[in-house]
PDB file of C-alpha atoms in Angstrom:
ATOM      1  CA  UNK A 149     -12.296  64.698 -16.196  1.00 43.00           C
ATOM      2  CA  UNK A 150     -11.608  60.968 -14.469  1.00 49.00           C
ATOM      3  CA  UNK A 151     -13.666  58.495 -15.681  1.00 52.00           C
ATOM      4  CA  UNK A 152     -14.540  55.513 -13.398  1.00 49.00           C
ATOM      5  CA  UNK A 153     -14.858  52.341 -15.055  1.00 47.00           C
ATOM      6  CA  UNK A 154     -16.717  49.225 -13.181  1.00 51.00           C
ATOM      7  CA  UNK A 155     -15.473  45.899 -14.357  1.00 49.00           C
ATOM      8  CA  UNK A 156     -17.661  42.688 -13.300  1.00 50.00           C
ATOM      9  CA  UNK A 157     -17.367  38.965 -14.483  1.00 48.00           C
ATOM     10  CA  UNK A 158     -20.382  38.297 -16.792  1.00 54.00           C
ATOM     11  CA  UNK A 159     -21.720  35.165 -15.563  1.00 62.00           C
ATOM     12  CA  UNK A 160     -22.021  32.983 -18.738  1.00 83.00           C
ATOM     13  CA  UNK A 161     -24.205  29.880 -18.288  1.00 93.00           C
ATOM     14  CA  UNK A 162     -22.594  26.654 -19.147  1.00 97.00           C
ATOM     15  CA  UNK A 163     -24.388  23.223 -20.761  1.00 97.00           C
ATOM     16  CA  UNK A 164     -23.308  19.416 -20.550  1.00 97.00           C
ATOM     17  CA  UNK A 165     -23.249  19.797 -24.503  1.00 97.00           C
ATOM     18  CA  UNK A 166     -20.791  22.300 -24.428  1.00 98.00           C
ATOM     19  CA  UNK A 167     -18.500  20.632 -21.277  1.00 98.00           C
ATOM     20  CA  UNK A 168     -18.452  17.649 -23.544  1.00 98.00           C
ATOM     21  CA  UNK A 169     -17.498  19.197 -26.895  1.00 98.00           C
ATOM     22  CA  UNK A 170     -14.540  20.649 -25.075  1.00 98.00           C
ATOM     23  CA  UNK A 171     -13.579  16.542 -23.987  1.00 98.00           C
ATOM     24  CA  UNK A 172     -14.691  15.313 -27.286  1.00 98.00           C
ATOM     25  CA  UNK A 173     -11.878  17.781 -28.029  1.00 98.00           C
ATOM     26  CA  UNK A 174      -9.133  17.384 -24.895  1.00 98.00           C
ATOM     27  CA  UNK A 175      -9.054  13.927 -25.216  1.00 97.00           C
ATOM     28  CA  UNK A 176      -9.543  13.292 -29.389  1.00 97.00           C
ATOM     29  CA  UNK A 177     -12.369  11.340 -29.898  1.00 98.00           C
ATOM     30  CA  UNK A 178     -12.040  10.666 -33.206  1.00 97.00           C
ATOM     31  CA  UNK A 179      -9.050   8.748 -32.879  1.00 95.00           C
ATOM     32  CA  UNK A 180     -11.599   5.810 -31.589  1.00 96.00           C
ATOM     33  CA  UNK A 181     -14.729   3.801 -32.578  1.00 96.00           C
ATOM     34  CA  UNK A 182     -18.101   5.638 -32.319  1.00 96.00           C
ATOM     35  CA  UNK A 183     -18.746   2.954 -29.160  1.00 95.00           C
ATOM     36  CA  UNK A 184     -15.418   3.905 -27.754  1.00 97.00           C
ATOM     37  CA  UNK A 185     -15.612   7.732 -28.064  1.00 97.00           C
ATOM     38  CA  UNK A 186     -17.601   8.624 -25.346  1.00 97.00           C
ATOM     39  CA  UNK A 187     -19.458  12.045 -24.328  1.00 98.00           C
ATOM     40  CA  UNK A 188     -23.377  12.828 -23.097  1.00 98.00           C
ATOM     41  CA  UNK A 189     -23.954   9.843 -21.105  1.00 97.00           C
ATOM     42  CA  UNK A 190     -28.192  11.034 -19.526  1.00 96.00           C
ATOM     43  CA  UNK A 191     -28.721  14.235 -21.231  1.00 96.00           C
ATOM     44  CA  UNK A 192     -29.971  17.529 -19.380  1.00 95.00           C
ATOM     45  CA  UNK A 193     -30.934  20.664 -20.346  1.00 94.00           C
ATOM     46  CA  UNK A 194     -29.664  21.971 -16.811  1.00 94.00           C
ATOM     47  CA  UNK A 195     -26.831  24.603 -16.420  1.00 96.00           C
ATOM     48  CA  UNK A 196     -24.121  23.708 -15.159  1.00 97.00           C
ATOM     49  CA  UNK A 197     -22.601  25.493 -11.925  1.00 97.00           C
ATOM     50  CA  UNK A 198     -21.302  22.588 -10.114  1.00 98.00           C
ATOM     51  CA  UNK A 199     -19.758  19.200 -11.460  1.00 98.00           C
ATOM     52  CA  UNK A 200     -18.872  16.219  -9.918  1.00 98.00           C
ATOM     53  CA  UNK A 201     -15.757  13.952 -11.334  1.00 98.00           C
ATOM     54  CA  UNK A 202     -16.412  10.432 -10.095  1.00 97.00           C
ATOM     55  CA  UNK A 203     -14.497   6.897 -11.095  1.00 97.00           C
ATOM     56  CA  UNK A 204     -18.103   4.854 -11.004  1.00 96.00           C
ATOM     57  CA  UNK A 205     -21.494   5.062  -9.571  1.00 94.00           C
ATOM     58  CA  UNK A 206     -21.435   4.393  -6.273  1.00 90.00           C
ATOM     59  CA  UNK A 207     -24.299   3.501  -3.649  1.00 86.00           C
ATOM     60  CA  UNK A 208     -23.942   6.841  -2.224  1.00 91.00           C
ATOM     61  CA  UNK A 209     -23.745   9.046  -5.449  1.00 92.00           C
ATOM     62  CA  UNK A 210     -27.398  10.008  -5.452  1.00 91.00           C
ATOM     63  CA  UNK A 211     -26.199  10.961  -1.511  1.00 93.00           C
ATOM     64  CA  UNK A 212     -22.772  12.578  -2.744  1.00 95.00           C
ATOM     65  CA  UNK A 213     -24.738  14.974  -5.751  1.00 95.00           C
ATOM     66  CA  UNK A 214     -27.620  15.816  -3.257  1.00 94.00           C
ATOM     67  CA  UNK A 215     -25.124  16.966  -0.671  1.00 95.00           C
ATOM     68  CA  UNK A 216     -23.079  19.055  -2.608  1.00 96.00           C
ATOM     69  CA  UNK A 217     -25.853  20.365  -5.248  1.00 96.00           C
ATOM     70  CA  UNK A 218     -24.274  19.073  -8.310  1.00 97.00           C
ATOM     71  CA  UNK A 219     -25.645  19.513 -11.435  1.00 97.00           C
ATOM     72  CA  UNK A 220     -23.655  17.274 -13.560  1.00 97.00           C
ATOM     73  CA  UNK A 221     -21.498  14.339 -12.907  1.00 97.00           C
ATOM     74  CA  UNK A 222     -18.273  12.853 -15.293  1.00 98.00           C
ATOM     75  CA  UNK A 223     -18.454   9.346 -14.844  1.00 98.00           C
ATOM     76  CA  UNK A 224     -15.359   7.569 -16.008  1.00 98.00           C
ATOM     77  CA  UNK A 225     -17.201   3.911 -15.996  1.00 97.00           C
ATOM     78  CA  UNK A 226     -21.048   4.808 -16.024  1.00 96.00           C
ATOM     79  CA  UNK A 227     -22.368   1.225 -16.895  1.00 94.00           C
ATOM     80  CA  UNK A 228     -23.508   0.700 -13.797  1.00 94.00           C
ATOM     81  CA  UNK A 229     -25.512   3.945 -12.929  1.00 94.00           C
ATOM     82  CA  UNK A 230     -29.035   3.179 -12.168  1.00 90.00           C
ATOM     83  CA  UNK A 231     -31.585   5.807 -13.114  1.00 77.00           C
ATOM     84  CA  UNK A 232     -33.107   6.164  -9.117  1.00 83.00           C
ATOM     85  CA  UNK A 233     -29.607   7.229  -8.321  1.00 89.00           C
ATOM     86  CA  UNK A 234     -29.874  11.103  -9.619  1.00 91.00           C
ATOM     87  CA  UNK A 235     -32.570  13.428 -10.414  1.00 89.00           C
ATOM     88  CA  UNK A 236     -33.788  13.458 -13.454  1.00 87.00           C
ATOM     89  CA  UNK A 237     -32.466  16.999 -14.235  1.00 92.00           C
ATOM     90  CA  UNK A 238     -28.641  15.756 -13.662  1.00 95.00           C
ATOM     91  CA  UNK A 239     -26.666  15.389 -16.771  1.00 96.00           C
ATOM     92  CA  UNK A 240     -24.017  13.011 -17.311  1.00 97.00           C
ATOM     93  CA  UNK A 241     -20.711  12.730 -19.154  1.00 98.00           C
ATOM     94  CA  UNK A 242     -18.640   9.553 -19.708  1.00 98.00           C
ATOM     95  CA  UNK A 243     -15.287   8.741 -20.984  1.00 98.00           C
ATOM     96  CA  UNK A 244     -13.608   5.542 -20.628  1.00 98.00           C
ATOM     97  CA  UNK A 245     -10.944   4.712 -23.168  1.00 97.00           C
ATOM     98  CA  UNK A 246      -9.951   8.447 -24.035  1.00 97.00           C
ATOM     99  CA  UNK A 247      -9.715   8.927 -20.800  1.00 98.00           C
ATOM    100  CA  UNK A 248      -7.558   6.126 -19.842  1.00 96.00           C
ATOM    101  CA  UNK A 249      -4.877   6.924 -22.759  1.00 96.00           C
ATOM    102  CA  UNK A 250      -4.796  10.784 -22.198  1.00 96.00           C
ATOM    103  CA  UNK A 251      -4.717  11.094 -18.490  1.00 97.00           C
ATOM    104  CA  UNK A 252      -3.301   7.786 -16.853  1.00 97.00           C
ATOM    105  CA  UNK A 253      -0.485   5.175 -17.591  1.00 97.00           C
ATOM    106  CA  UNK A 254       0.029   5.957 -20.951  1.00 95.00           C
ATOM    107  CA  UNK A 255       1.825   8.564 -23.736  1.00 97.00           C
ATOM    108  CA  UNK A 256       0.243  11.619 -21.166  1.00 97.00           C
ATOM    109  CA  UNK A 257       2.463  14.822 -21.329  1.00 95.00           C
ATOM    110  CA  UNK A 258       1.219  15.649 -18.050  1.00 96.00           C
ATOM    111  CA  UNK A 259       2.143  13.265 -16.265  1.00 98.00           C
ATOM    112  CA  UNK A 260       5.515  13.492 -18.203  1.00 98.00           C
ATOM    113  CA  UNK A 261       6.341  16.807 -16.839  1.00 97.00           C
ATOM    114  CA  UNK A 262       5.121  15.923 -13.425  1.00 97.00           C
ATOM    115  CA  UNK A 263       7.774  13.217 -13.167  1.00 97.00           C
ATOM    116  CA  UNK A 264      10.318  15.499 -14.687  1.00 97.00           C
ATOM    117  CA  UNK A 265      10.593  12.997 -18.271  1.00 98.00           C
ATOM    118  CA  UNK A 266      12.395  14.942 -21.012  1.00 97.00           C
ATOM    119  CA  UNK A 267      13.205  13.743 -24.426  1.00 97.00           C
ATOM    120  CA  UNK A 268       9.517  12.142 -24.456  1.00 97.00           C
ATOM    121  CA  UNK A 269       9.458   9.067 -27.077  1.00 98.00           C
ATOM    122  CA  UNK A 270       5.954   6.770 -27.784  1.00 98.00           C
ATOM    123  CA  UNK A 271       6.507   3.388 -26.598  1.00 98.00           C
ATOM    124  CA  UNK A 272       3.841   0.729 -27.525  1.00 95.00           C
ATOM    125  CA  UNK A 273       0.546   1.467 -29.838  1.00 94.00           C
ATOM    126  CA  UNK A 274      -2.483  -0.184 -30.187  1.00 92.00           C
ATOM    127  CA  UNK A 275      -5.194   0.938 -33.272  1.00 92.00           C
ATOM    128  CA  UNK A 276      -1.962   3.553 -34.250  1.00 92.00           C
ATOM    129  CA  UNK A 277      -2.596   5.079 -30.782  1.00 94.00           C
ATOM    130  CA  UNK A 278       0.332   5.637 -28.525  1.00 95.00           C
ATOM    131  CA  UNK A 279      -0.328   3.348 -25.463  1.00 95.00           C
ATOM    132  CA  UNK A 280       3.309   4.582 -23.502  1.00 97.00           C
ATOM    133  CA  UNK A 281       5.802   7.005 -23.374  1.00 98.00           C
ATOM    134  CA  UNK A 282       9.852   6.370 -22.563  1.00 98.00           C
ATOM    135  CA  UNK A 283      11.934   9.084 -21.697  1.00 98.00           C
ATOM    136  CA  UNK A 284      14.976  10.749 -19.644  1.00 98.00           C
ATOM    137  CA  UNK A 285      14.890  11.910 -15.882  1.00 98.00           C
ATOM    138  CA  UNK A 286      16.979  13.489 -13.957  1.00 97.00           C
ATOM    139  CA  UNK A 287      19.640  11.068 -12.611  1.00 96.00           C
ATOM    140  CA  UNK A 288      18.301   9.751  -9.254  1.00 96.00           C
ATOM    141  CA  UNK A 289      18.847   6.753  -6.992  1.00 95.00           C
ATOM    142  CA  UNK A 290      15.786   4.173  -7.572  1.00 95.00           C
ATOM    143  CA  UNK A 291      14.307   4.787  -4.034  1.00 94.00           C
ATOM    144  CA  UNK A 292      14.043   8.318  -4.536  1.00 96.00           C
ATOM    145  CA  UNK A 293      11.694   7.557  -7.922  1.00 96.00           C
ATOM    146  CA  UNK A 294       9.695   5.228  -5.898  1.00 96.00           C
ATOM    147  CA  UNK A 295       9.437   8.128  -3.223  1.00 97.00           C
ATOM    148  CA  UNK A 296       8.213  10.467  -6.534  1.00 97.00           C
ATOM    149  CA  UNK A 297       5.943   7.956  -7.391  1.00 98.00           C
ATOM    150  CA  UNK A 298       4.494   7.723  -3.767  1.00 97.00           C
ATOM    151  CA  UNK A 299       3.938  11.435  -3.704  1.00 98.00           C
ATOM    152  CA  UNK A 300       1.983  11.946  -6.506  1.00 98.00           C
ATOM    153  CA  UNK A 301      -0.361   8.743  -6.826  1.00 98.00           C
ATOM    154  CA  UNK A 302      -0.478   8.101  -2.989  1.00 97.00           C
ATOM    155  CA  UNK A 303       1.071   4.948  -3.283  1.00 97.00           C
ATOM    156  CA  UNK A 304       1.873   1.641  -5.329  1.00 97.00           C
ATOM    157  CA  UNK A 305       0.887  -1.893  -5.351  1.00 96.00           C
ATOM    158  CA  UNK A 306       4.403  -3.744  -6.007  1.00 95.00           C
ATOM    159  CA  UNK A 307       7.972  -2.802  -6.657  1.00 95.00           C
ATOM    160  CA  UNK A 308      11.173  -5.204  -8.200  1.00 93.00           C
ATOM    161  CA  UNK A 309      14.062  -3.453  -7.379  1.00 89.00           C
ATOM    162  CA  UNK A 310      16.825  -2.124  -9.291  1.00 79.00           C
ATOM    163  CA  UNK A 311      19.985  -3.744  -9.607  1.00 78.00           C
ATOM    164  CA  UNK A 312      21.512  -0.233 -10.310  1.00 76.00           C
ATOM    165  CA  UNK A 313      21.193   1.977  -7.616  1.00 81.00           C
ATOM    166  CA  UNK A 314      20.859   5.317 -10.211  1.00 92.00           C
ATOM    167  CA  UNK A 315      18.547   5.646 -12.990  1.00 95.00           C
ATOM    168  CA  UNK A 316      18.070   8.175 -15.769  1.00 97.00           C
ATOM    169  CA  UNK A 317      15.782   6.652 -18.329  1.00 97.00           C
ATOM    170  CA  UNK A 318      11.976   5.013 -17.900  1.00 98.00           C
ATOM    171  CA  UNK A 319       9.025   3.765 -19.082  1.00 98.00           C
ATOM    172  CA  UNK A 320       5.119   4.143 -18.120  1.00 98.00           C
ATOM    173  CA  UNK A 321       2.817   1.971 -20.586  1.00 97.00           C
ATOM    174  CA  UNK A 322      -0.707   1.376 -19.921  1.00 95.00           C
ATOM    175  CA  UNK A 323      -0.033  -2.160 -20.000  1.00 95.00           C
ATOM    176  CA  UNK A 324       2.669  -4.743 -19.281  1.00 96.00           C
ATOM    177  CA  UNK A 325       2.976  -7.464 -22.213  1.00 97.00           C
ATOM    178  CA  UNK A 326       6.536  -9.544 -23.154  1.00 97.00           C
ATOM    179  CA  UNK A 327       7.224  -7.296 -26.007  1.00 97.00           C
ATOM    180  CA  UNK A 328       6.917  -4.367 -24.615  1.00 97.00           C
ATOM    181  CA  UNK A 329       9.057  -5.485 -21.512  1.00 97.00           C
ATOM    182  CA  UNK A 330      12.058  -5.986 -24.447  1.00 98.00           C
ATOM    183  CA  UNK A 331      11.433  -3.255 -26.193  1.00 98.00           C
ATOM    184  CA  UNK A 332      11.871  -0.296 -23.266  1.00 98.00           C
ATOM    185  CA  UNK A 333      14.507  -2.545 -22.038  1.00 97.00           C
ATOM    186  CA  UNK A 334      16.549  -2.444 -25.560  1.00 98.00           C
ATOM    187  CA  UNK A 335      15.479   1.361 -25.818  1.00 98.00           C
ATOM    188  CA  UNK A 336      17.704   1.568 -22.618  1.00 97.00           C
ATOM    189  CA  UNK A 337      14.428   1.801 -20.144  1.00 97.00           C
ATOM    190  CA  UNK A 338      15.905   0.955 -16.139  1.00 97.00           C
ATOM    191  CA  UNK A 339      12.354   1.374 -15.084  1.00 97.00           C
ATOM    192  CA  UNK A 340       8.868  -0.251 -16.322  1.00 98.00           C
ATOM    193  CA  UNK A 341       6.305   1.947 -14.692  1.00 98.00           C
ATOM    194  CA  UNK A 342       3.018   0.705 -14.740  1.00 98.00           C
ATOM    195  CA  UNK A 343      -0.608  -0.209 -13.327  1.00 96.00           C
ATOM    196  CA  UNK A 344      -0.003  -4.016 -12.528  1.00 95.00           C
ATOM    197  CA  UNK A 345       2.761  -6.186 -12.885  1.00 94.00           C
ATOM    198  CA  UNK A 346       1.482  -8.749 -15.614  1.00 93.00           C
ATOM    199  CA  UNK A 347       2.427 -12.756 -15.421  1.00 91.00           C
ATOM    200  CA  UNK A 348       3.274 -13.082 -19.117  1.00 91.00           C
ATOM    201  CA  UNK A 349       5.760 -10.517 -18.728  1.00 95.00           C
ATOM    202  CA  UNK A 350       7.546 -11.933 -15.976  1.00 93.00           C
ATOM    203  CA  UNK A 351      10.123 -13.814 -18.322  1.00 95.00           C
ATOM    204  CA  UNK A 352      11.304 -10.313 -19.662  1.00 96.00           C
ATOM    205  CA  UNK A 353      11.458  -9.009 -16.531  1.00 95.00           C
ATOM    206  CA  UNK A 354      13.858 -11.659 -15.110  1.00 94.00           C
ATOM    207  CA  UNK A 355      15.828 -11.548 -18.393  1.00 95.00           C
ATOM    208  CA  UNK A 356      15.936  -7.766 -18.813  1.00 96.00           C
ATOM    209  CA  UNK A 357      16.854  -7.161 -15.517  1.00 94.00           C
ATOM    210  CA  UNK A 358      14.732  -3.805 -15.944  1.00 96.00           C
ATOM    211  CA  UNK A 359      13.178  -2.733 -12.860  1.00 96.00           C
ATOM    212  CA  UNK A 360       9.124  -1.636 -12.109  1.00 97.00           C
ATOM    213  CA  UNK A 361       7.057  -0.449 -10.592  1.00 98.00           C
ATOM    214  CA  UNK A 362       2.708  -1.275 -10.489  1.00 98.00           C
ATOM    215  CA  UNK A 363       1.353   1.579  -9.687  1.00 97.00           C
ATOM    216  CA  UNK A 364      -2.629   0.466  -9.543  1.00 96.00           C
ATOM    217  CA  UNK A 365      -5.172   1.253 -12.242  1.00 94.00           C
ATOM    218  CA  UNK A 366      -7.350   2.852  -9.619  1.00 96.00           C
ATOM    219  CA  UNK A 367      -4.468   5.141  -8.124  1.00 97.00           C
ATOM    220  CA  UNK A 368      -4.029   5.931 -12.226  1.00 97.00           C
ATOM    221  CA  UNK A 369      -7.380   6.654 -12.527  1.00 98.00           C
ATOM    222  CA  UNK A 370      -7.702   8.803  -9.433  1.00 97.00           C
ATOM    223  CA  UNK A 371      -4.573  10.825 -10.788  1.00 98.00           C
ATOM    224  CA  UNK A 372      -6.303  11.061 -13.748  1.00 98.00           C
ATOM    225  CA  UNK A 373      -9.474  12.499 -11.990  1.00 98.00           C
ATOM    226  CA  UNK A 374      -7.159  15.222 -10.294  1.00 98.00           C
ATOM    227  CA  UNK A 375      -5.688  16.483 -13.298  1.00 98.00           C
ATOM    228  CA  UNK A 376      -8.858  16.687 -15.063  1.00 98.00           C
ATOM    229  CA  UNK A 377     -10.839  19.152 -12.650  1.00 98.00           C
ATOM    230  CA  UNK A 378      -7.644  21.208 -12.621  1.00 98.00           C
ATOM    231  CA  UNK A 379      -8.161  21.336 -16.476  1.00 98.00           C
ATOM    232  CA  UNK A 380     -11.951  22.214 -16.148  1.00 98.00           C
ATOM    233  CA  UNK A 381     -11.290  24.553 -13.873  1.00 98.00           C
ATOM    234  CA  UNK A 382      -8.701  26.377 -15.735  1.00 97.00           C
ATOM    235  CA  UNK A 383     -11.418  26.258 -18.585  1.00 97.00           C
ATOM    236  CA  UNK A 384     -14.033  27.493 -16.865  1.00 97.00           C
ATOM    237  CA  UNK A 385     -13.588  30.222 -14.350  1.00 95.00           C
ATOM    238  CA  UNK A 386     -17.125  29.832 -13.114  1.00 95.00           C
ATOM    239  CA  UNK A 387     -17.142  26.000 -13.109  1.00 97.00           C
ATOM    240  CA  UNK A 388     -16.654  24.535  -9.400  1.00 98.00           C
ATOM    241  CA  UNK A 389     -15.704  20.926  -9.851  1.00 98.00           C
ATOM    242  CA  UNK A 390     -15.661  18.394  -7.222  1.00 98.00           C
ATOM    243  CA  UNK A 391     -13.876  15.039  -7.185  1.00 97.00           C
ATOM    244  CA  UNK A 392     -15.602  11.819  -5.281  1.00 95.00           C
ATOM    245  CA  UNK A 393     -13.111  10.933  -2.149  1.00 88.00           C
TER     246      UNK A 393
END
């Protein structure tokens, strides 16, 4: 005799605490100083259907979470959140530094494979942390890794050119200092990817002849946003995540 078997998702309820001991985790917490680790920003007791991913607390969160019946929000800079701007039952989570060096202009696999970098090296550390990676692409004409870049940030703030017209090795550090210039230059670096193009770093530039690219912290941290509700999602098959336009 057959037997018919019905198969149904369980629908398993899911808590701020337990979103943020899975980033307490993701982005490894305990590298930093308690005040740097992040995690439950305004606590809630509320399960969690729908989270929001914003940069900072806009004038038109409270607007934003009302609208789209959120019932948690990431905030990557929460300092200025005021407490009229959500309910009192929306929780809040809040990562700034972790965030930055796992998901933006820094040592961040993902963003690695995105841009096709192989033979991924740490370039630059700060507190034994890995602030930048250095590694090989695919052999490519400058403009077309400007084009790359354009695709998948949406833009960039400032280019200096290439003197080479091909390029098969770069860098993207999460910041832009004279030493740093040197050192992916003498590690064979054409390219200095980064947020913004720093003043004390101009001498190595000129010197080095190495090429950049600024990027934009924002456009960095709105990358960063991206990949991180992909990464929720994937986590939770319940969770609908929303990121802030």
């Amino acid at each position: 005799m057959e037997r018919l078997y019905n198969t149904r998702i369980m629908q398993q309820l899911i808590y701020l605490s337990e979103i943020a001991e899975f980033l307490d985790r993701l982005f490894a917490v305990e590298r930093y100083t308690e005040a740097e680790r992040g995690g439950v920003y305004l606590p809630s007791s509320r399960s969690i259907k729908r989270l929001g991913l914003a940069l900072e607390p806009k004038t038109d969160l409270s607007k934003w979470a009302i609208a789209h019946s959120l019932d948690a929000l990431f905030l990557h800079r929460p300092w200025k959140l005021q407490p009229q701007q959500l309910t009192p039952d929306v929780g809040v989570i809040a990562y700034h530094l972790p965030f930055d060096e796992y998901l933006t202009l820094s040592y961040n696999s993902r963003l690695a494979e995105v841009l096709g970098i192989s033979s991924l090296e740490v370039l630059g550390k700060k507190d034994s942390r890995a602030i930048g990676m250095i590694g090989e692409i695919p052999k490519q004409n400058f403009n077309n890794l400007c084009n790359c870049i354009n695709q998948v940030f949406g833009g960039y703030e400032q280019i200096l050119a290439a003197e080479q017209s091909e390029v098969s090795r770069i860098a993207v550090v999460g910041a832009m200092t004279d030493l740093l210039v040197r050192e992916a230059a003498d590690r064979g670096a054409e390219v200095y990817i980064t947020g913004q193009l720093r003043q004390p770093a101009e001498e190595a530039m000129q010197e080095t002849k190495i090429a950049a690219i600024a990027i934009g912290h924002r456009r960095s941290e709105v990358w960063g946003l991206r990949v991180l509700a992909g990464i929720l999602r994937e986590r939770w098959a319940s969770l609908e995540v929303l990121v802030a336009p």
